Amino acid sequence: WNDISPVYSPDGKRLAFNSNRLGTSQPQVYVMPAGGGEADLVSPYSYDRPGYFSAPDWSPTGGLVAFHGAIRRGTYHILVARIEDRGQRVLQLTWEGNNEDPSWAPDGRHLVFKGERRWGKGLFVVDVVTGNTRAVLSGVEITVPEWSPSLGGG
């Protein structure tokens, strides 16, 4: 296995990371106790097979993990998994264009991410509660955006 890109939960008790533990070349998102133990698959199966899922990021409260994934071949979307004691629920937040590298706002309600639409590339923000997405910067190439801890949300 190749376990890469670990990210600690805000309380330091869990890790979210990418791995090829399913035996495919495509990464999946897992969560496990920081001190070791069993890793739980977080990313969903698409069409009864594993897809490509990457770039996990914990919400400030630690209850959610955002990541991007290929829902259709070559099209990436932002997804959020609710991490619970009895399983996960995955919600797709974006539906248009390509969307990658989500980063949580300090308010725990918004995600910033890089995206591409028919009109070009840009920086976007999505409200996790309503699903509303808006472009905040257009016409530029963005790489792995991060939200400043001192700023609020949307």
Short mmCIF file of C-alpha atoms in Angstrom, two decimals:
data_model
loop_
_atom_site.label_atom_id
_atom_site.label_comp_id
_atom_site.label_asym_id
_atom_site.label_seq_id
_atom_site.Cartn_x
_atom_site.Cartn_y
_atom_site.Cartn_z
CA TRP A 1 0.00 0.00 0.00
CA ASN A 2 0.90 3.61 -0.46
CA ASP A 3 -0.61 5.77 2.29
CA ILE A 4 0.00 9.44 1.46
CA SER A 5 -1.12 13.00 2.28
CA PRO A 6 -2.16 12.49 5.92
CA VAL A 7 -4.14 15.27 7.61
CA TYR A 8 -4.84 15.31 11.36
CA SER A 9 -8.34 16.01 12.65
CA PRO A 10 -8.56 19.26 14.67
CA ASP A 11 -8.47 17.30 17.96
CA GLY A 12 -5.44 15.28 16.78
CA LYS A 13 -7.19 11.95 17.38
CA ARG A 14 -7.76 10.87 13.77
CA LEU A 15 -6.06 11.00 10.39
CA ALA A 16 -7.60 11.35 6.94
CA PHE A 17 -5.35 10.21 4.11
CA ASN A 18 -5.14 8.83 0.57
CA SER A 19 -4.31 5.20 -0.10
CA ASN A 20 -4.45 2.50 -2.75
CA ARG A 21 -5.49 -0.14 -0.18
CA LEU A 22 -8.22 -1.40 -2.50
CA GLY A 23 -5.52 -2.71 -4.82
CA THR A 24 -6.17 -0.27 -7.65
CA SER A 25 -3.93 2.49 -8.94
CA GLN A 26 -6.59 5.07 -8.06
CA PRO A 27 -6.42 6.64 -4.58
CA GLN A 28 -9.24 6.51 -2.06
CA VAL A 29 -9.83 8.56 1.10
CA TYR A 30 -9.59 6.81 4.47
CA VAL A 31 -9.92 7.83 8.13
CA MET A 32 -8.20 6.05 11.02
CA PRO A 33 -7.17 6.65 14.64
CA ALA A 34 -3.97 8.72 14.83
CA GLY A 35 -2.39 6.17 17.17
CA GLY A 36 -2.96 3.31 14.72
CA GLY A 37 -5.75 0.85 14.15
CA GLU A 38 -8.20 0.03 11.41
CA ALA A 39 -8.64 2.46 8.52
CA ASP A 40 -12.22 3.13 7.36
CA LEU A 41 -12.92 3.80 3.68
CA VAL A 42 -14.63 7.18 3.35
CA SER A 43 -14.79 7.74 -0.41
CA PRO A 44 -17.73 6.21 -2.28
CA TYR A 45 -17.90 3.64 -5.03
CA SER A 46 -19.03 4.97 -8.40
CA TYR A 47 -20.83 2.58 -10.69
CA ASP A 48 -19.97 -0.34 -8.35
CA ARG A 49 -16.23 0.29 -8.53
CA PRO A 50 -13.78 2.58 -6.75
CA GLY A 51 -13.20 5.96 -8.38
CA TYR A 52 -10.39 8.48 -7.94
CA PHE A 53 -10.65 10.45 -4.68
CA SER A 54 -8.00 12.74 -3.22
CA ALA A 55 -7.09 15.86 -1.20
CA PRO A 56 -8.87 15.23 2.14
CA ASP A 57 -9.34 18.19 4.50
CA TRP A 58 -10.99 18.10 7.96
CA SER A 59 -13.65 20.61 8.91
CA PRO A 60 -12.76 22.84 11.89
CA THR A 61 -15.14 20.83 14.11
CA GLY A 62 -13.72 17.49 12.95
CA GLY A 63 -17.09 16.02 11.99
CA LEU A 64 -16.67 16.34 8.23
CA VAL A 65 -13.96 15.53 5.68
CA ALA A 66 -14.00 17.30 2.31
CA PHE A 67 -12.20 15.89 -0.74
CA HIS A 68 -12.42 15.87 -4.52
CA GLY A 69 -13.29 12.88 -6.63
CA ALA A 70 -13.99 11.65 -10.12
CA ILE A 71 -17.69 10.97 -10.39
CA ARG A 72 -17.42 10.54 -14.16
CA ARG A 73 -14.17 9.81 -15.96
CA GLY A 74 -12.14 13.01 -16.11
CA THR A 75 -14.64 15.17 -14.19
CA TYR A 76 -13.83 16.03 -10.57
CA HIS A 77 -16.27 17.30 -7.98
CA ILE A 78 -16.14 18.41 -4.35
CA LEU A 79 -17.57 15.93 -1.86
CA VAL A 80 -18.03 15.96 1.91
CA ALA A 81 -18.23 12.90 4.16
CA ARG A 82 -19.90 13.07 7.55
CA ILE A 83 -17.67 11.03 9.86
CA GLU A 84 -19.81 9.22 12.42
CA ASP A 85 -19.35 6.27 14.76
CA ARG A 86 -21.59 4.09 12.60
CA GLY A 87 -20.46 4.86 9.07
CA GLN A 88 -20.18 7.78 6.72
CA ARG A 89 -22.57 9.73 4.54
CA VAL A 90 -21.10 11.35 1.41
CA LEU A 91 -22.62 14.46 -0.15
CA GLN A 92 -21.66 15.82 -3.58
CA LEU A 93 -21.46 19.63 -3.42
CA THR A 94 -20.49 20.62 -6.98
CA TRP A 95 -22.19 19.62 -10.21
CA GLU A 96 -20.64 21.81 -12.91
CA GLY A 97 -17.16 21.72 -14.50
CA ASN A 98 -14.02 20.41 -12.81
CA ASN A 99 -13.46 21.11 -9.10
CA GLU A 100 -10.44 20.18 -6.97
CA ASP A 101 -8.48 20.76 -3.76
CA PRO A 102 -11.11 21.87 -1.21
CA SER A 103 -10.08 23.80 1.91
CA TRP A 104 -12.40 24.56 4.83
CA ALA A 105 -13.15 28.08 5.98
CA PRO A 106 -12.69 28.70 9.72
CA ASP A 107 -16.50 28.99 10.01
CA GLY A 108 -16.88 25.30 9.06
CA ARG A 109 -19.65 26.16 6.60
CA HIS A 110 -17.73 27.13 3.45
CA LEU A 111 -15.10 25.50 1.26
CA VAL A 112 -12.74 27.23 -1.15
CA PHE A 113 -11.53 25.23 -4.17
CA LYS A 114 -10.05 25.60 -7.61
CA GLY A 115 -12.38 25.01 -10.51
CA GLU A 116 -12.78 25.15 -14.24
CA ARG A 117 -15.88 26.14 -16.18
CA ARG A 118 -16.58 26.67 -19.88
CA TRP A 119 -15.47 30.29 -19.48
CA GLY A 120 -12.13 29.41 -17.84
CA LYS A 121 -10.41 28.63 -14.55
CA GLY A 122 -10.89 30.29 -11.20
CA LEU A 123 -11.29 30.19 -7.44
CA PHE A 124 -14.69 29.21 -6.03
CA VAL A 125 -16.48 29.07 -2.69
CA VAL A 126 -19.31 26.65 -1.89
CA ASP A 127 -21.69 26.88 1.06
CA VAL A 128 -21.84 23.35 2.51
CA VAL A 129 -25.33 23.92 3.96
CA THR A 130 -27.09 25.38 0.90
CA GLY A 131 -24.84 24.08 -1.90
CA ASN A 132 -24.61 27.57 -3.41
CA THR A 133 -21.37 28.00 -5.33
CA ARG A 134 -19.86 31.26 -6.52
CA ALA A 135 -16.71 32.29 -8.34
CA VAL A 136 -14.56 34.67 -6.30
CA LEU A 137 -11.67 34.97 -8.77
CA SER A 138 -11.67 34.16 -12.48
CA GLY A 139 -9.19 33.92 -15.31
CA VAL A 140 -6.30 32.65 -13.20
CA GLU A 141 -4.59 29.31 -12.60
CA ILE A 142 -5.02 28.30 -8.95
CA THR A 143 -3.03 25.57 -7.22
CA VAL A 144 -4.13 24.07 -3.86
CA PRO A 145 -6.01 27.02 -2.33
CA GLU A 146 -6.02 27.42 1.46
CA TRP A 147 -8.29 29.56 3.60
CA SER A 148 -6.54 31.92 6.00
CA PRO A 149 -7.32 30.94 9.63
CA SER A 150 -7.94 34.61 10.45
CA LEU A 151 -10.75 35.01 7.89
CA GLY A 152 -14.36 34.03 8.29
CA GLY A 153 -16.60 32.25 5.83
CA GLY A 154 -18.34 32.91 2.53
#
